[in-house]
DNA sequence: GTTAGGG
DNA sequence: CCCTAAC
């Protein structure tokens, strides 16, 4: 059977990617006979996209705020109900059961208040189901790369050369404050892969 | 300590 | 995005 592998988790903030197809698959499953999973049944959804670079530059930050996606765990969407008990980790879940039902606590404004992730515990009644924080995985929340970020990245690569992500990041702290060198590298690679040849 | 590659 | 290996 065509098992959907993917990365097993991804909390999109302002864009849907892998979960999109997963959601479709889920719908297909639900359309057959399975009911809608609780994860996608309800979702207050805040969809707040903080202007990554608009805080300092204020150049252009009007291409965001188009969120409104359901946070659904593919693993649990298939029918494998995840337990309500999650083990709050310290900070990192290196060798933790990331593949299992492991759950790490969200870094609420510790090192990154990107879009002001509303992980704060609201006075949600016991009836409500906090389906927002992905149950199966709690990474760092995918941040929507703005045009300025991509442009700045290209600029840095053009200026400092590809591979010197550290220098690039230091060159534009305002833009890449919430981006790590790994992110820069990854983003650049993705861009190259996308273009393929242009 | 950083970077490159794979998941 | 996260983890691991190599430089």
Short mmCIF file of N, CA, C and O in Angstrom, two decimals, chain A residues 82-164:
data_model
loop_
_atom_site.label_atom_id
_atom_site.label_comp_id
_atom_site.label_asym_id
_atom_site.label_seq_id
_atom_site.Cartn_x
_atom_site.Cartn_y
_atom_site.Cartn_z
N UNK A 82 -3.48 9.09 19.31
CA UNK A 82 -2.32 9.35 20.17
C UNK A 82 -2.79 9.57 21.60
O UNK A 82 -3.82 10.18 21.83
N UNK A 83 -2.03 9.07 22.53
CA UNK A 83 -2.36 9.23 23.96
C UNK A 83 -2.34 10.68 24.36
O UNK A 83 -1.65 11.49 23.78
N UNK A 84 -3.13 10.97 25.35
CA UNK A 84 -3.20 12.35 25.81
C UNK A 84 -2.02 12.71 26.70
O UNK A 84 -1.86 13.83 27.11
N UNK A 85 -1.23 11.73 27.01
CA UNK A 85 -0.12 11.98 27.90
C UNK A 85 1.15 12.21 27.10
O UNK A 85 1.61 11.36 26.38
N UNK A 86 1.68 13.42 27.24
CA UNK A 86 2.92 13.74 26.53
C UNK A 86 4.00 14.11 27.54
O UNK A 86 3.75 14.80 28.50
N UNK A 87 5.17 13.64 27.28
CA UNK A 87 6.26 13.92 28.19
C UNK A 87 6.94 15.24 27.82
O UNK A 87 7.54 15.35 26.77
N UNK A 88 6.77 16.23 28.67
CA UNK A 88 7.39 17.53 28.42
C UNK A 88 8.90 17.45 28.53
O UNK A 88 9.42 17.12 29.58
N UNK A 89 9.56 17.76 27.48
CA UNK A 89 11.01 17.70 27.51
C UNK A 89 11.60 18.99 28.05
O UNK A 89 10.89 19.96 28.29
N UNK A 90 12.87 18.97 28.23
CA UNK A 90 13.54 20.16 28.75
C UNK A 90 13.62 21.21 27.67
O UNK A 90 13.00 22.24 27.72
N UNK A 91 14.40 20.93 26.69
CA UNK A 91 14.56 21.86 25.58
C UNK A 91 14.74 21.10 24.27
O UNK A 91 14.07 21.34 23.30
N UNK A 92 15.63 20.18 24.33
CA UNK A 92 15.90 19.42 23.11
C UNK A 92 15.42 17.99 23.28
O UNK A 92 15.42 17.43 24.35
N UNK A 93 15.03 17.40 22.19
CA UNK A 93 14.57 16.03 22.24
C UNK A 93 15.46 15.19 21.34
O UNK A 93 15.02 14.40 20.53
N UNK A 94 16.73 15.36 21.50
CA UNK A 94 17.68 14.68 20.63
C UNK A 94 17.33 13.22 20.42
O UNK A 94 16.82 12.83 19.39
N UNK A 95 17.65 12.45 21.41
CA UNK A 95 17.44 11.02 21.26
C UNK A 95 16.09 10.60 21.81
O UNK A 95 15.89 9.47 22.20
N UNK A 96 15.22 11.51 21.86
CA UNK A 96 13.91 11.17 22.41
C UNK A 96 13.10 10.42 21.36
O UNK A 96 13.45 10.35 20.19
N UNK A 97 12.03 9.91 21.79
CA UNK A 97 11.18 9.18 20.85
C UNK A 97 10.46 10.13 19.93
O UNK A 97 9.27 10.29 19.99
N UNK A 98 11.24 10.74 19.09
CA UNK A 98 10.64 11.70 18.17
C UNK A 98 9.71 10.98 17.20
O UNK A 98 8.79 11.55 16.64
N UNK A 99 9.98 9.74 17.03
CA UNK A 99 9.14 8.98 16.10
C UNK A 99 7.89 8.45 16.80
O UNK A 99 6.94 8.09 16.17
N UNK A 100 7.98 8.43 18.10
CA UNK A 100 6.84 7.91 18.84
C UNK A 100 5.91 9.05 19.24
O UNK A 100 5.80 10.03 18.54
N UNK A 101 5.31 8.91 20.38
CA UNK A 101 4.37 9.94 20.82
C UNK A 101 5.08 10.97 21.67
O UNK A 101 4.48 11.62 22.49
N UNK A 102 6.33 11.09 21.48
CA UNK A 102 7.10 12.05 22.27
C UNK A 102 6.61 13.46 22.02
O UNK A 102 6.18 13.80 20.92
N UNK A 103 6.68 14.24 23.04
CA UNK A 103 6.23 15.62 22.89
C UNK A 103 7.10 16.54 23.69
O UNK A 103 7.37 16.32 24.86
N UNK A 104 7.58 17.57 23.06
CA UNK A 104 8.45 18.51 23.77
C UNK A 104 7.72 19.80 24.04
O UNK A 104 6.83 20.19 23.29
N UNK A 105 8.12 20.43 25.10
CA UNK A 105 7.49 21.68 25.45
C UNK A 105 7.87 22.77 24.46
O UNK A 105 8.95 22.76 23.90
N UNK A 106 7.00 23.69 24.27
CA UNK A 106 7.29 24.76 23.32
C UNK A 106 8.15 25.82 23.99
O UNK A 106 7.96 26.15 25.14
N UNK A 107 9.09 26.33 23.20
CA UNK A 107 9.94 27.39 23.73
C UNK A 107 9.17 28.69 23.71
O UNK A 107 9.23 29.47 22.76
N UNK A 108 8.42 28.94 24.73
CA UNK A 108 7.59 30.13 24.71
C UNK A 108 8.43 31.38 24.98
O UNK A 108 8.59 31.81 26.09
N UNK A 109 8.91 31.90 23.90
CA UNK A 109 9.65 33.16 24.01
C UNK A 109 10.97 33.01 24.70
O UNK A 109 11.45 33.91 25.34
N UNK A 110 11.56 31.87 24.60
CA UNK A 110 12.85 31.69 25.24
C UNK A 110 13.95 32.23 24.35
O UNK A 110 14.72 33.08 24.74
N UNK A 111 14.01 31.69 23.18
CA UNK A 111 15.06 32.15 22.28
C UNK A 111 14.50 32.69 20.99
O UNK A 111 15.17 33.29 20.19
N UNK A 112 13.23 32.47 20.79
CA UNK A 112 12.65 32.97 19.55
C UNK A 112 11.17 33.27 19.73
O UNK A 112 10.38 32.41 20.03
N UNK A 113 10.83 34.48 19.54
CA UNK A 113 9.41 34.83 19.58
C UNK A 113 8.98 35.21 18.17
O UNK A 113 8.42 36.24 17.94
N UNK A 114 9.31 34.33 17.29
CA UNK A 114 9.08 34.63 15.88
C UNK A 114 7.74 35.30 15.67
O UNK A 114 7.60 36.50 15.63
N UNK A 115 6.76 34.47 15.56
CA UNK A 115 5.44 35.02 15.30
C UNK A 115 4.62 35.06 16.58
O UNK A 115 3.42 35.03 16.58
N UNK A 116 5.32 35.10 17.66
CA UNK A 116 4.61 35.12 18.94
C UNK A 116 3.71 33.92 19.06
O UNK A 116 2.52 34.05 19.25
N UNK A 117 4.32 32.78 18.95
CA UNK A 117 3.55 31.55 19.00
C UNK A 117 2.66 31.53 20.22
O UNK A 117 3.13 31.58 21.35
N UNK A 118 1.39 31.47 20.02
CA UNK A 118 0.42 31.48 21.13
C UNK A 118 0.37 30.16 21.85
O UNK A 118 -0.66 29.55 21.96
N UNK A 119 1.51 29.73 22.33
CA UNK A 119 1.53 28.46 23.02
C UNK A 119 1.07 28.63 24.45
O UNK A 119 0.97 27.69 25.18
N UNK A 120 0.85 29.86 24.81
CA UNK A 120 0.41 30.12 26.17
C UNK A 120 -0.84 29.33 26.50
O UNK A 120 -1.69 29.13 25.66
N UNK A 121 -0.89 28.88 27.68
CA UNK A 121 -2.04 28.05 28.08
C UNK A 121 -3.24 28.94 28.39
O UNK A 121 -3.32 29.54 29.45
N UNK A 122 -4.11 28.99 27.44
CA UNK A 122 -5.30 29.79 27.67
C UNK A 122 -6.22 29.06 28.63
O UNK A 122 -6.04 27.90 28.96
N UNK A 123 -7.24 29.77 29.05
CA UNK A 123 -8.16 29.15 29.98
C UNK A 123 -9.13 28.22 29.23
O UNK A 123 -10.33 28.36 29.31
N UNK A 124 -8.53 27.31 28.49
CA UNK A 124 -9.34 26.39 27.72
C UNK A 124 -10.02 25.40 28.66
O UNK A 124 -9.37 24.78 29.49
N UNK A 125 -11.29 25.28 28.52
CA UNK A 125 -12.04 24.33 29.35
C UNK A 125 -11.58 22.91 29.06
O UNK A 125 -11.07 22.64 27.98
N UNK A 126 -11.76 22.04 30.03
CA UNK A 126 -11.33 20.65 29.89
C UNK A 126 -12.00 19.98 28.71
O UNK A 126 -11.55 18.96 28.22
N UNK A 127 -13.06 20.57 28.26
CA UNK A 127 -13.78 19.96 27.13
C UNK A 127 -13.05 20.22 25.83
O UNK A 127 -13.03 19.40 24.94
N UNK A 128 -12.47 21.39 25.78
CA UNK A 128 -11.77 21.75 24.55
C UNK A 128 -10.52 20.90 24.38
O UNK A 128 -9.91 20.46 25.33
N UNK A 129 -10.20 20.73 23.16
CA UNK A 129 -9.01 19.93 22.87
C UNK A 129 -7.93 20.82 22.27
O UNK A 129 -8.09 21.38 21.21
N UNK A 130 -6.86 20.92 22.98
CA UNK A 130 -5.77 21.77 22.49
C UNK A 130 -5.06 21.07 21.34
O UNK A 130 -4.07 20.41 21.52
N UNK A 131 -5.60 21.19 20.21
CA UNK A 131 -5.05 20.46 19.07
C UNK A 131 -3.99 21.27 18.34
O UNK A 131 -3.45 20.86 17.35
N UNK A 132 -3.75 22.46 18.81
CA UNK A 132 -2.80 23.29 18.08
C UNK A 132 -1.39 22.78 18.18
O UNK A 132 -0.78 22.50 17.17
N UNK A 133 -0.84 22.66 19.35
CA UNK A 133 0.52 22.14 19.43
C UNK A 133 0.53 20.73 18.91
O UNK A 133 -0.14 19.86 19.44
N UNK A 134 1.25 20.50 17.86
CA UNK A 134 1.27 19.17 17.29
C UNK A 134 1.59 18.14 18.35
O UNK A 134 2.58 18.25 19.05
N UNK A 135 0.76 17.17 18.47
CA UNK A 135 0.91 16.15 19.49
C UNK A 135 2.08 15.23 19.19
O UNK A 135 2.86 14.88 20.06
N UNK A 136 2.21 14.85 17.96
CA UNK A 136 3.25 13.88 17.62
C UNK A 136 4.62 14.52 17.54
O UNK A 136 5.62 13.88 17.73
N UNK A 137 4.65 15.79 17.24
CA UNK A 137 5.96 16.41 17.09
C UNK A 137 5.90 17.87 17.49
O UNK A 137 4.93 18.55 17.26
N UNK A 138 6.95 18.34 18.07
CA UNK A 138 6.99 19.73 18.49
C UNK A 138 8.32 20.33 18.09
O UNK A 138 9.19 20.54 18.90
N UNK A 139 8.46 20.55 16.85
CA UNK A 139 9.73 21.10 16.36
C UNK A 139 9.80 22.58 16.68
O UNK A 139 9.50 22.99 17.79
N UNK A 140 10.13 23.34 15.71
CA UNK A 140 10.31 24.75 15.98
C UNK A 140 9.31 25.59 15.20
O UNK A 140 9.47 26.80 15.07
N UNK A 141 8.34 24.97 14.67
CA UNK A 141 7.33 25.68 13.89
C UNK A 141 7.95 26.27 12.64
O UNK A 141 8.89 27.07 12.70
N UNK A 142 7.41 25.90 11.54
CA UNK A 142 7.97 26.40 10.28
C UNK A 142 7.63 27.87 10.09
O UNK A 142 6.50 28.29 10.21
N UNK A 143 8.67 28.59 9.78
CA UNK A 143 8.47 30.02 9.56
C UNK A 143 8.44 30.30 8.06
O UNK A 143 9.20 29.78 7.28
N UNK A 144 7.52 31.16 7.71
CA UNK A 144 7.36 31.50 6.30
C UNK A 144 8.49 32.42 5.86
O UNK A 144 8.65 33.52 6.38
N UNK A 145 9.25 31.98 4.91
CA UNK A 145 10.37 32.79 4.41
C UNK A 145 9.82 33.94 3.58
O UNK A 145 9.20 33.73 2.55
N UNK A 146 10.13 35.14 4.01
CA UNK A 146 9.64 36.32 3.28
C UNK A 146 10.53 36.60 2.09
O UNK A 146 11.65 36.10 1.99
N UNK A 147 10.00 37.43 1.22
CA UNK A 147 10.77 37.80 0.03
C UNK A 147 12.09 38.44 0.44
O UNK A 147 13.14 38.16 -0.14
N UNK A 148 11.99 39.32 1.41
CA UNK A 148 13.19 40.02 1.86
C UNK A 148 14.22 39.03 2.38
O UNK A 148 15.42 39.19 2.15
N UNK A 149 13.74 38.02 3.07
CA UNK A 149 14.66 37.03 3.61
C UNK A 149 15.39 36.32 2.49
O UNK A 149 16.61 36.15 2.53
N UNK A 150 14.63 35.91 1.50
CA UNK A 150 15.25 35.22 0.37
C UNK A 150 16.21 36.15 -0.35
O UNK A 150 17.32 35.75 -0.72
N UNK A 151 15.78 37.37 -0.55
CA UNK A 151 16.64 38.33 -1.24
C UNK A 151 17.91 38.58 -0.45
O UNK A 151 19.01 38.61 -0.98
N UNK A 152 17.72 38.75 0.84
CA UNK A 152 18.89 38.98 1.70
C UNK A 152 19.83 37.79 1.66
O UNK A 152 21.05 37.95 1.63
N UNK A 153 19.25 36.62 1.65
CA UNK A 153 20.06 35.42 1.60
C UNK A 153 20.89 35.39 0.32
O UNK A 153 22.09 35.12 0.33
N UNK A 154 20.21 35.68 -0.78
CA UNK A 154 20.91 35.72 -2.07
C UNK A 154 22.00 36.78 -2.05
O UNK A 154 23.11 36.56 -2.55
N UNK A 155 21.66 37.91 -1.46
CA UNK A 155 22.63 39.00 -1.38
C UNK A 155 23.86 38.56 -0.61
O UNK A 155 25.00 38.77 -1.04
N UNK A 156 23.60 37.93 0.51
CA UNK A 156 24.71 37.48 1.34
C UNK A 156 25.56 36.46 0.61
O UNK A 156 26.79 36.49 0.68
N UNK A 157 24.90 35.56 -0.09
CA UNK A 157 25.64 34.54 -0.84
C UNK A 157 26.47 35.20 -1.93
O UNK A 157 27.62 34.84 -2.17
N UNK A 158 25.87 36.19 -2.58
CA UNK A 158 26.56 36.88 -3.66
C UNK A 158 27.74 37.68 -3.10
O UNK A 158 28.77 37.84 -3.74
N UNK A 159 27.53 38.18 -1.90
CA UNK A 159 28.53 39.07 -1.31
C UNK A 159 29.63 38.29 -0.60
O UNK A 159 30.81 38.51 -0.82
N UNK A 160 29.20 37.37 0.24
CA UNK A 160 30.18 36.63 1.05
C UNK A 160 30.53 35.29 0.42
O UNK A 160 31.51 34.67 0.79
N UNK A 161 29.68 34.85 -0.47
CA UNK A 161 29.95 33.56 -1.09
C UNK A 161 29.12 32.46 -0.45
O UNK A 161 28.83 32.51 0.74
N UNK A 162 28.78 31.49 -1.24
CA UNK A 162 27.95 30.40 -0.74
C UNK A 162 28.76 29.53 0.23
O UNK A 162 29.90 29.18 -0.05
N UNK A 163 28.15 29.22 1.32
CA UNK A 163 28.82 28.37 2.30
C UNK A 163 29.17 29.14 3.56
O UNK A 163 29.32 28.55 4.62
N UNK A 164 29.26 30.44 3.43
CA UNK A 164 29.61 31.24 4.61
C UNK A 164 28.34 31.74 5.30
O UNK A 164 28.12 32.93 5.44
#
